[in-house]
Coordinates of C-alpha atoms in Angstrom, one line a residue:
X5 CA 69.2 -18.0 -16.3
X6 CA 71.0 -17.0 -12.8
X7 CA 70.4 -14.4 -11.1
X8 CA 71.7 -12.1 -8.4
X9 CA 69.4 -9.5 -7.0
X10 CA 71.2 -6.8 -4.8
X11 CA 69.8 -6.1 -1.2
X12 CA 68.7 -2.5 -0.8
X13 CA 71.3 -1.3 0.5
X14 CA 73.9 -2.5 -1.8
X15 CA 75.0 0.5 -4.4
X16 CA 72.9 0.5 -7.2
X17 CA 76.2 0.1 -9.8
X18 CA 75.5 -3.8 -8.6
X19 CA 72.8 -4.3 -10.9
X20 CA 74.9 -3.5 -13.9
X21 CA 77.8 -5.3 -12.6
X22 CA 76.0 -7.9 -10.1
X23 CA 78.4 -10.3 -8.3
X24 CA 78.7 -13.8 -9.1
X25 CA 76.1 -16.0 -8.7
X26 CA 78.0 -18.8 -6.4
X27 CA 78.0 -20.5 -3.1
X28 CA 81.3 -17.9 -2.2
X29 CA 78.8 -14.9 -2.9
X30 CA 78.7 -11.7 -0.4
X31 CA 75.9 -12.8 2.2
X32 CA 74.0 -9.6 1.1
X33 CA 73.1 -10.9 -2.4
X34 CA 69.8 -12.9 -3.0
X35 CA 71.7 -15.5 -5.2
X36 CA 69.6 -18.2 -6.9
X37 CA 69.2 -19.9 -10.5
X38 CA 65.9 -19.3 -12.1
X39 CA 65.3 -22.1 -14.0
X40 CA 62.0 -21.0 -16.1
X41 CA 59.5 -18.3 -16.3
X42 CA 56.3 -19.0 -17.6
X43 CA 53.5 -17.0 -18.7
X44 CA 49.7 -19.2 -18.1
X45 CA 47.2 -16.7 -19.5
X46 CA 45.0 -20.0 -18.8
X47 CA 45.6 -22.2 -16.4
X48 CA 44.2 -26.4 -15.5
X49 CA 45.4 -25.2 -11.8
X50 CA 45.6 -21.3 -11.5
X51 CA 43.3 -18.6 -12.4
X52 CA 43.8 -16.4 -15.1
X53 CA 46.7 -14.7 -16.2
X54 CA 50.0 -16.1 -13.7
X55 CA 53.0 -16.1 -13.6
X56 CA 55.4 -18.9 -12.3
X57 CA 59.0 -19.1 -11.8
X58 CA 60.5 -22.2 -11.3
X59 CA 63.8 -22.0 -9.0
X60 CA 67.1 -23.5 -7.8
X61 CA 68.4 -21.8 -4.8
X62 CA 70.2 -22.9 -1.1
X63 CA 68.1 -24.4 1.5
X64 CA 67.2 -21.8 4.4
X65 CA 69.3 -18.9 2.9
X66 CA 67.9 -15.5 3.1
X67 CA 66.0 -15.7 -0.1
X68 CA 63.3 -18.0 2.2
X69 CA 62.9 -14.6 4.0
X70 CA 63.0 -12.3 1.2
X71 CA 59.5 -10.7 -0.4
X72 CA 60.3 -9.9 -4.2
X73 CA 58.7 -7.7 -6.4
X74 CA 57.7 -8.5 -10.4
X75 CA 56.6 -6.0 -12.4
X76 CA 54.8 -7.3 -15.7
X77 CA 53.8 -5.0 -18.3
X78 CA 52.4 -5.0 -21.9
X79 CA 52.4 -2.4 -24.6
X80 CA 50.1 -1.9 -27.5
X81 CA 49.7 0.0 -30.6
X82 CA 46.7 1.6 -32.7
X83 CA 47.0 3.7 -35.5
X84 CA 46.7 7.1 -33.1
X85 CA 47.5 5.6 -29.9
X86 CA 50.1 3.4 -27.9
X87 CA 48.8 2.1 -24.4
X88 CA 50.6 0.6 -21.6
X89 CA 49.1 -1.9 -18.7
X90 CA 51.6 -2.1 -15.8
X91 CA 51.1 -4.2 -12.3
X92 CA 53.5 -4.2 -9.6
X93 CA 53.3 -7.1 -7.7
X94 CA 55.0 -8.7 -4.5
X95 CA 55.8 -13.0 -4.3
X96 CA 57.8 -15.2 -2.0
X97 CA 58.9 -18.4 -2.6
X98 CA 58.0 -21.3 -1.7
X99 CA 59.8 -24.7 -1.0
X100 CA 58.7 -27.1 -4.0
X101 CA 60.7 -30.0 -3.2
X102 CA 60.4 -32.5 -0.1
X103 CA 63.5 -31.7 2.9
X104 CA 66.7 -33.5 2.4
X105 CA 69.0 -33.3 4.9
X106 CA 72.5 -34.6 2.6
X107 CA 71.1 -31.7 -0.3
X108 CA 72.5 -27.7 0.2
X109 CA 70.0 -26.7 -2.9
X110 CA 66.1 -27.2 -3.4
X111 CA 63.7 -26.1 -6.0
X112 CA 61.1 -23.4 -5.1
X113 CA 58.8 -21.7 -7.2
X114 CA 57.0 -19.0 -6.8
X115 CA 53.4 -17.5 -8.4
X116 CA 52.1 -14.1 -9.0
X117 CA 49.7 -12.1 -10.6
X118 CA 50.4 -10.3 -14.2
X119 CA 48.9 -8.0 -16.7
X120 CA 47.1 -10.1 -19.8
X121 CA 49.6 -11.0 -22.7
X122 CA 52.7 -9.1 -21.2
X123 CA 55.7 -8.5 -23.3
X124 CA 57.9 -7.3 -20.3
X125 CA 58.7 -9.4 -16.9
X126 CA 61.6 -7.8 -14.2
X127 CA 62.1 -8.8 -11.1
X128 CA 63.9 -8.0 -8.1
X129 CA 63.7 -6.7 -4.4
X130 CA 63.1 -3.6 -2.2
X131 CA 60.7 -0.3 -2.2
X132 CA 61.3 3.0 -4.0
X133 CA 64.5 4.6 -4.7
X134 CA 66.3 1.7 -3.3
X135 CA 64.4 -0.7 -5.2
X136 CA 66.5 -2.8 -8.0
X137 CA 65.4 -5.0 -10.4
X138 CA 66.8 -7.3 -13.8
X139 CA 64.8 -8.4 -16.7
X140 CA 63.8 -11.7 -16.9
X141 CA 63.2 -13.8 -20.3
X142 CA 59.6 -15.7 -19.7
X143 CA 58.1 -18.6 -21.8
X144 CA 54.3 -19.6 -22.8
X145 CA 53.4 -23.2 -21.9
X146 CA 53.1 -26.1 -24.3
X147 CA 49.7 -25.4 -26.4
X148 CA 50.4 -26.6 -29.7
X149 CA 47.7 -30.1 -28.7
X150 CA 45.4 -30.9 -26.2
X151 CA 45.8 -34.7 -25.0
X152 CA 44.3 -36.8 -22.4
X153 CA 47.3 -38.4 -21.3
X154 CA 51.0 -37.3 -21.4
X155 CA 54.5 -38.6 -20.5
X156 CA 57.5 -36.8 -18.6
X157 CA 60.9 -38.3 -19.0
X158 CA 63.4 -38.0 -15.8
X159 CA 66.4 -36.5 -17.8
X160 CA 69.0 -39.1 -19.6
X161 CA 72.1 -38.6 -18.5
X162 CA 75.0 -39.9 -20.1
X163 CA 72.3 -42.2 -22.3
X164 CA 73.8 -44.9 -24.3
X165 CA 71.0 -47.3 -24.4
X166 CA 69.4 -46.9 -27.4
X167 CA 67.1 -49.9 -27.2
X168 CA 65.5 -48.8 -24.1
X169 CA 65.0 -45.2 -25.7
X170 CA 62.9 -47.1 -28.7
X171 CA 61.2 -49.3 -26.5
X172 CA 59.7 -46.8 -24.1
X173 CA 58.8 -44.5 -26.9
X174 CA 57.3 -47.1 -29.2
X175 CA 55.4 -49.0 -26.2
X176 CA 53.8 -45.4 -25.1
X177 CA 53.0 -44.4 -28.6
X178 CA 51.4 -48.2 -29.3
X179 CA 49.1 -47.5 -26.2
X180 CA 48.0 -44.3 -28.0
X181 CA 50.3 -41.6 -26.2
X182 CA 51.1 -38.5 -28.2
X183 CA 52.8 -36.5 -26.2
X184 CA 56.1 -37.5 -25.0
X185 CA 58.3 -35.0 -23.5
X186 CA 62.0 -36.1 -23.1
X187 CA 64.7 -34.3 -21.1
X188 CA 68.1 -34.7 -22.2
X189 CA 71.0 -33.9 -20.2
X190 CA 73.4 -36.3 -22.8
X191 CA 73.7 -39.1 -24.8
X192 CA 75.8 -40.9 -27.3
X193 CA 75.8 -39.4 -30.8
X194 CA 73.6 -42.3 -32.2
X195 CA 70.8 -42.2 -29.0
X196 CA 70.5 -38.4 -29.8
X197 CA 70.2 -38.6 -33.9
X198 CA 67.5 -41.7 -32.5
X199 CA 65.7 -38.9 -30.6
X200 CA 66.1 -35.8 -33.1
X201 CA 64.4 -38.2 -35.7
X202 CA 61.4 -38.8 -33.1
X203 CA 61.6 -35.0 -32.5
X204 CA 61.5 -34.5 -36.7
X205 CA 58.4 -35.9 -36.7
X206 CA 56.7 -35.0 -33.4
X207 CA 56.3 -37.5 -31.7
X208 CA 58.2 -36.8 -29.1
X209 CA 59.0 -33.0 -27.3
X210 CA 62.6 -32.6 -26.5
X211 CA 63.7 -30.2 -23.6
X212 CA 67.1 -29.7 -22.9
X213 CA 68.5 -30.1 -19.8
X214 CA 72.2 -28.5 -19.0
X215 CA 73.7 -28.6 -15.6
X216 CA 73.7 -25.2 -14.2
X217 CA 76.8 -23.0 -14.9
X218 CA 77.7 -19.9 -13.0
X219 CA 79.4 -16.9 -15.2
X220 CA 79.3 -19.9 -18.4
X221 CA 81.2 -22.3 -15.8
X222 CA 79.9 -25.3 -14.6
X223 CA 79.4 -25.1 -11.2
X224 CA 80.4 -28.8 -9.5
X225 CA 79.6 -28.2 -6.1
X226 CA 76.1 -26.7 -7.2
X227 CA 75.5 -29.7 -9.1
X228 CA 76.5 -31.9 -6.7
X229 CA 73.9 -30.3 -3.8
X230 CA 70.4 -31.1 -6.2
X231 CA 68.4 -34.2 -5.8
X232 CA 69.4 -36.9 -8.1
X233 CA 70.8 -34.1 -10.8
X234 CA 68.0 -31.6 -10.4
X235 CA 65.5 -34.1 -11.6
X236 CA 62.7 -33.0 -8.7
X237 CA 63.4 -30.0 -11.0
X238 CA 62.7 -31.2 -14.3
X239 CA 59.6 -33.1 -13.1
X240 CA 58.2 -29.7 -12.2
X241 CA 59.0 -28.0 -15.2
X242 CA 57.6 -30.6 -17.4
X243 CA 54.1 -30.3 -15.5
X244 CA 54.2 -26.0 -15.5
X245 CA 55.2 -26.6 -19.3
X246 CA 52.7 -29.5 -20.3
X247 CA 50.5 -29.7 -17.6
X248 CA 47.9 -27.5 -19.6
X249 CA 48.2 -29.9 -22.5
X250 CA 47.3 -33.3 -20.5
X251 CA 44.9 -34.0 -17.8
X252 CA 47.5 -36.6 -16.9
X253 CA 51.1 -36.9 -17.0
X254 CA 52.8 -40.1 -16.2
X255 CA 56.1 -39.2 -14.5
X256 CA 59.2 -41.4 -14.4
X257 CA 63.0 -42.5 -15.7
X258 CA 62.6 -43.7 -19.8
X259 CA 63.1 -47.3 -18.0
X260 CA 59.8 -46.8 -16.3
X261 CA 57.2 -48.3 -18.3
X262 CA 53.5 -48.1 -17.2
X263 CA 51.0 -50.9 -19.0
X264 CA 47.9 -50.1 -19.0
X265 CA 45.5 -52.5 -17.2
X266 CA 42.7 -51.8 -19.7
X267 CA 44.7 -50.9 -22.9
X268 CA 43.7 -47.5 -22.3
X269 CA 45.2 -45.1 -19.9
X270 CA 42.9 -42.2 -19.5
X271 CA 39.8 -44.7 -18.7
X272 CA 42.3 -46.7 -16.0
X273 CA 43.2 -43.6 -14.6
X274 CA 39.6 -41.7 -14.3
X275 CA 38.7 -45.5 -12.5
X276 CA 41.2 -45.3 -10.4
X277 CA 40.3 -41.6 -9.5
X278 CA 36.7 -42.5 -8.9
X279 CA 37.7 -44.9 -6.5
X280 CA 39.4 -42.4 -4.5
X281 CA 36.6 -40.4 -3.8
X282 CA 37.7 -38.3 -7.2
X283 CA 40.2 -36.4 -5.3
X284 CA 43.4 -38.5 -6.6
X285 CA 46.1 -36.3 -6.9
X286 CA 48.1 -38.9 -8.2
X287 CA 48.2 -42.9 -8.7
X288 CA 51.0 -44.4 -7.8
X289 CA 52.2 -47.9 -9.7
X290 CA 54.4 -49.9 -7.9
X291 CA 57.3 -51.0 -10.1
X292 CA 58.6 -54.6 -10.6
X293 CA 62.3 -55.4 -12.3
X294 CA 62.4 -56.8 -15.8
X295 CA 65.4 -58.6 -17.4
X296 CA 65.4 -58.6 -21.1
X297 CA 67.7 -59.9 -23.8
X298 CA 68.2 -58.2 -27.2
X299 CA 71.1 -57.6 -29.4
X300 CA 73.3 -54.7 -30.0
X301 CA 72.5 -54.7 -33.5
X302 CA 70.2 -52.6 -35.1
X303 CA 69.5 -54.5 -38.5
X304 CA 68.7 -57.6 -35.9
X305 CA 66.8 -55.5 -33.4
X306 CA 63.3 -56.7 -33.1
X307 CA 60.7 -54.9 -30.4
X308 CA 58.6 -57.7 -30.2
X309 CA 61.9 -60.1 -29.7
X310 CA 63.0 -58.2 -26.9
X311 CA 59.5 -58.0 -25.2
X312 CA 58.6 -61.7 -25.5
X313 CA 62.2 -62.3 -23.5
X314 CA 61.0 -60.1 -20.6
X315 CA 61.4 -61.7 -17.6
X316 CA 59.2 -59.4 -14.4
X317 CA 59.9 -60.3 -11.1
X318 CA 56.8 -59.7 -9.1
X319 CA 57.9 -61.3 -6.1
X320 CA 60.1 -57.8 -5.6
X321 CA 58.2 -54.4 -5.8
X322 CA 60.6 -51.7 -6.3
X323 CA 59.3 -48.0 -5.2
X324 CA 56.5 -46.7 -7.0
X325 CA 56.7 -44.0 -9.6
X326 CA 53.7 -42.1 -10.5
X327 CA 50.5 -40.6 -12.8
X328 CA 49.3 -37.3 -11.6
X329 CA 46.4 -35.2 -12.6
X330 CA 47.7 -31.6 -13.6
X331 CA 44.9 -29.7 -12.6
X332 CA 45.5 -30.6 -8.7
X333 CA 49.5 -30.5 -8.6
X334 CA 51.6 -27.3 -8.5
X335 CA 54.9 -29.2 -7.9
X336 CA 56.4 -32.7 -8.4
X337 CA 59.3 -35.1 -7.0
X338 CA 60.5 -38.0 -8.1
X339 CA 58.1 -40.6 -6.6
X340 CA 54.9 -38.1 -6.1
X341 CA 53.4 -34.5 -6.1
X342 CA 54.8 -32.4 -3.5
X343 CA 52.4 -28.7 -3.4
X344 CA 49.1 -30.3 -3.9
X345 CA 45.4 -29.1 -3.7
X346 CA 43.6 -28.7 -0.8
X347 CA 41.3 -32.0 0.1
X348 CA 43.3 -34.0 -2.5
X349 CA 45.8 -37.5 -1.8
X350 CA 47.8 -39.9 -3.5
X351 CA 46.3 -43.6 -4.1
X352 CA 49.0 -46.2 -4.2
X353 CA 47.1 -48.9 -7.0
X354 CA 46.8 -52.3 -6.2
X355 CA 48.9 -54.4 -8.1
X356 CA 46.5 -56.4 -9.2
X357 CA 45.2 -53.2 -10.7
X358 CA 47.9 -51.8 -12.8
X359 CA 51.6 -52.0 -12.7
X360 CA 54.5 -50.0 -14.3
X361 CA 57.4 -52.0 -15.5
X362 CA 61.2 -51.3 -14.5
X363 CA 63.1 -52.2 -17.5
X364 CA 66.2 -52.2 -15.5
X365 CA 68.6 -54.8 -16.8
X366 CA 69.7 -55.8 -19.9
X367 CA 71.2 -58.8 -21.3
X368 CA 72.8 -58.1 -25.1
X369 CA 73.5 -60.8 -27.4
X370 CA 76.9 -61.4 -29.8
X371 CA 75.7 -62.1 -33.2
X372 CA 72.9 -64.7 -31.3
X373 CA 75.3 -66.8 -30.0
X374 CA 75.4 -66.4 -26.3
X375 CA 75.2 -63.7 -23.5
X376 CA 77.7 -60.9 -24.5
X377 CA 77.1 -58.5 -21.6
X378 CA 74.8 -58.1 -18.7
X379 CA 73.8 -54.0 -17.7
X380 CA 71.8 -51.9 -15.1
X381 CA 70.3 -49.1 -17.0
X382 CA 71.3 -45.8 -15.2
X383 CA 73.1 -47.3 -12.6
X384 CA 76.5 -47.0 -13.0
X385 CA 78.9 -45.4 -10.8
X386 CA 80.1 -42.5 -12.7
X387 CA 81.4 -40.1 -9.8
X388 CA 82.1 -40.8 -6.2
X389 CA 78.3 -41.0 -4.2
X390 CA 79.9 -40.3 -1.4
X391 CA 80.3 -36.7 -2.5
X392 CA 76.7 -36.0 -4.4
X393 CA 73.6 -35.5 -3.1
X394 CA 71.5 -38.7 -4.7
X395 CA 68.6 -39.7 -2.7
X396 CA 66.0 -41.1 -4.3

């Protein structure tokens, strides 16, 4: 959804014809993309009855400065009378991503009370007459099962792979994970029937992921100025979605594998947690590269093949991705919880503790006869780095 909420003193005829929502704006709009509403009439992390928007917007623009206003209301009917709970309430938003200097955009988010069960959410900017405000279309989080451990996919972009997308989901679902949530950006026809047939059956949650678009346009330059394709994003979304569902959520790319030390996650992690003085906000795994051969064809594909040729190389840690407890993270990034809990801190396992597995290149076979093709998973060069903000 993007929005662009008028100042004050803009003529009110802007709110039914706002400008564009682009970098080229007038300075006197409040532009931003609001990337989800939600609606937590219970929360692991908040008291009762919040709302949270999850944002896109330009680092150290005017919006930093702004004070909005939402106005959340409910309506219900007896058989003799109709009642109506209103609350006005102001917010400001808050930075939810860690500073990058080479990035014009960032994620905020912002929190505020609301009326129980609303049916109606505006927002906008500005006291009395002047005031102006747009309706905004909210969601509910995730509350169809309650699970001790979760998964949150970084988006797949451009995923061709589908070996890797079978393996991850069919290692996490051997170690007992039932909730999966994958974000897809795009994929070859045959990886996305692979993941509508895991979706079919529920075993995995699928959450589109578009680039933004400004007036049903792609915006390039937008795109361009998020961390690493708005993941930072995603990974926030997942947890205001999901984080109610899990008490943990392991966060990382689908080539990211954590193996439990103990065949069970949720007792590793609780361990871990109690070794930290119980105020882990998240664990982070240091990852080790893993070469692995398989074939390109799926009537020869075997999972336990492929695993037995995996290859680790422990004498080269890569940077750690992470498992963090939802009930003391507001906000994630792509290697660890950015808005965390008072009196909480992050707990970088030992190695010889637990270790998440980089399944990072791949070595494809012709018909078992030799090496056909060697590959870095989601490292290809696809558009000139020079010009994107990727900083991982």
């Amino acid at each position: 959804m993007n929005i662009a909420l008028p100042s004050p003193s803009d003529n009110k005829d802007t709110v039914n014809n706002p400008a564009p929502v682009n970098n080229q704006a007038p300075k006197q709009h409040h532009n931003f993309v609001l990337i989800a509403a939600i609606y937590n009439r219970k929360s692991r992390l908040y008291t009762d009855n919040k709302f949270v928007l999850l944002i896109n917007a330009p680092v150290g623009g005017p919006i930093e400065q702004t004070i909005f206003v939402a106005n959340s209301s409910n309506a219900t009917t007896t058989n003799t009378n109709a009642h109506h709970h209103f609350l006005a309430t102001n917010f400001a938003l808050t930075r939810a991503a860690p500073p990058n200097i080479f990035c014009k955009w960032t994620t905020f988010i912002a929190v505020f009370d609301s009326v129980e069960q609303p049916n109606k959410l505006q927002i906008g900017h500005g006291n009395g007459p002047s005031h102006q405000s747009v309706p905004v279309q909210f969601q509910l989080p995730y509350m169809e099962r309650r699970v001790k451990v979760g998964t949150c996919f970084s988006p797949l972009f451009l995923a061709e792979h589908w070996q890797l997308v079978v393996l991850a989901i069919e290692i996490y679902r051997h170690y007992g994970i039932q909730l999966q949530v994958v974000y897809l950006m795009s994929a070859i026809e045959g990886v996305f029937e692979i993941l509508q047939a895991y979706s079919s059956k529920e075993h995995i949650q699928l959450e589109p992921w578009a680039s933004i678009e400004i007036d049903g346009q792609i915006d390039k330059e937008m795109n361009l100025e998020l961390d690493w394709r708005n993941q930072a994003t995603a990974h926030t979304d997942c947890l205001l979605k999901y984080g109610y569902a899990a008490e943990f959520l392991i966060v990382g790319d689908m080539d990211d594998i954590l193996i439990p030390d103990d065949k069970e996650y949720y007792a590793e992690f609780i361990r871990n947690d109690y070794r930290h003085k119980k105020n882990a906000v998240a664990l982070l795994y240091q990852r080790y590269t893993v070469d692995i051969i398989t074939t390109r064809n799926s009537s020869k594909f075997s999972l336990f093949n492929a695993l037995t040729s995996a290859k680790v190389a422990f004498y080269q840690p890569d940077d750690p991705k992470y498992v963090v407890n939802t009930s003391r993270a507001e906000s994630l990034w792509i290697h660890w919880p950015v808005i965390i809990k008072p009196n909480t801190a992050t707990r970088l396992v030992p190695s010889t503790e637990g270790r998440m597995l980089h399944f990072r290149n791949w070595h494809f076979l012709e018909d078992d006869n030799g090496i056909l093709a060697s590959e870095n998973y989601m490292h290809r060069k696809v558009v000139n780095t020079s010009k994107i903000c990727l900083l991982s």
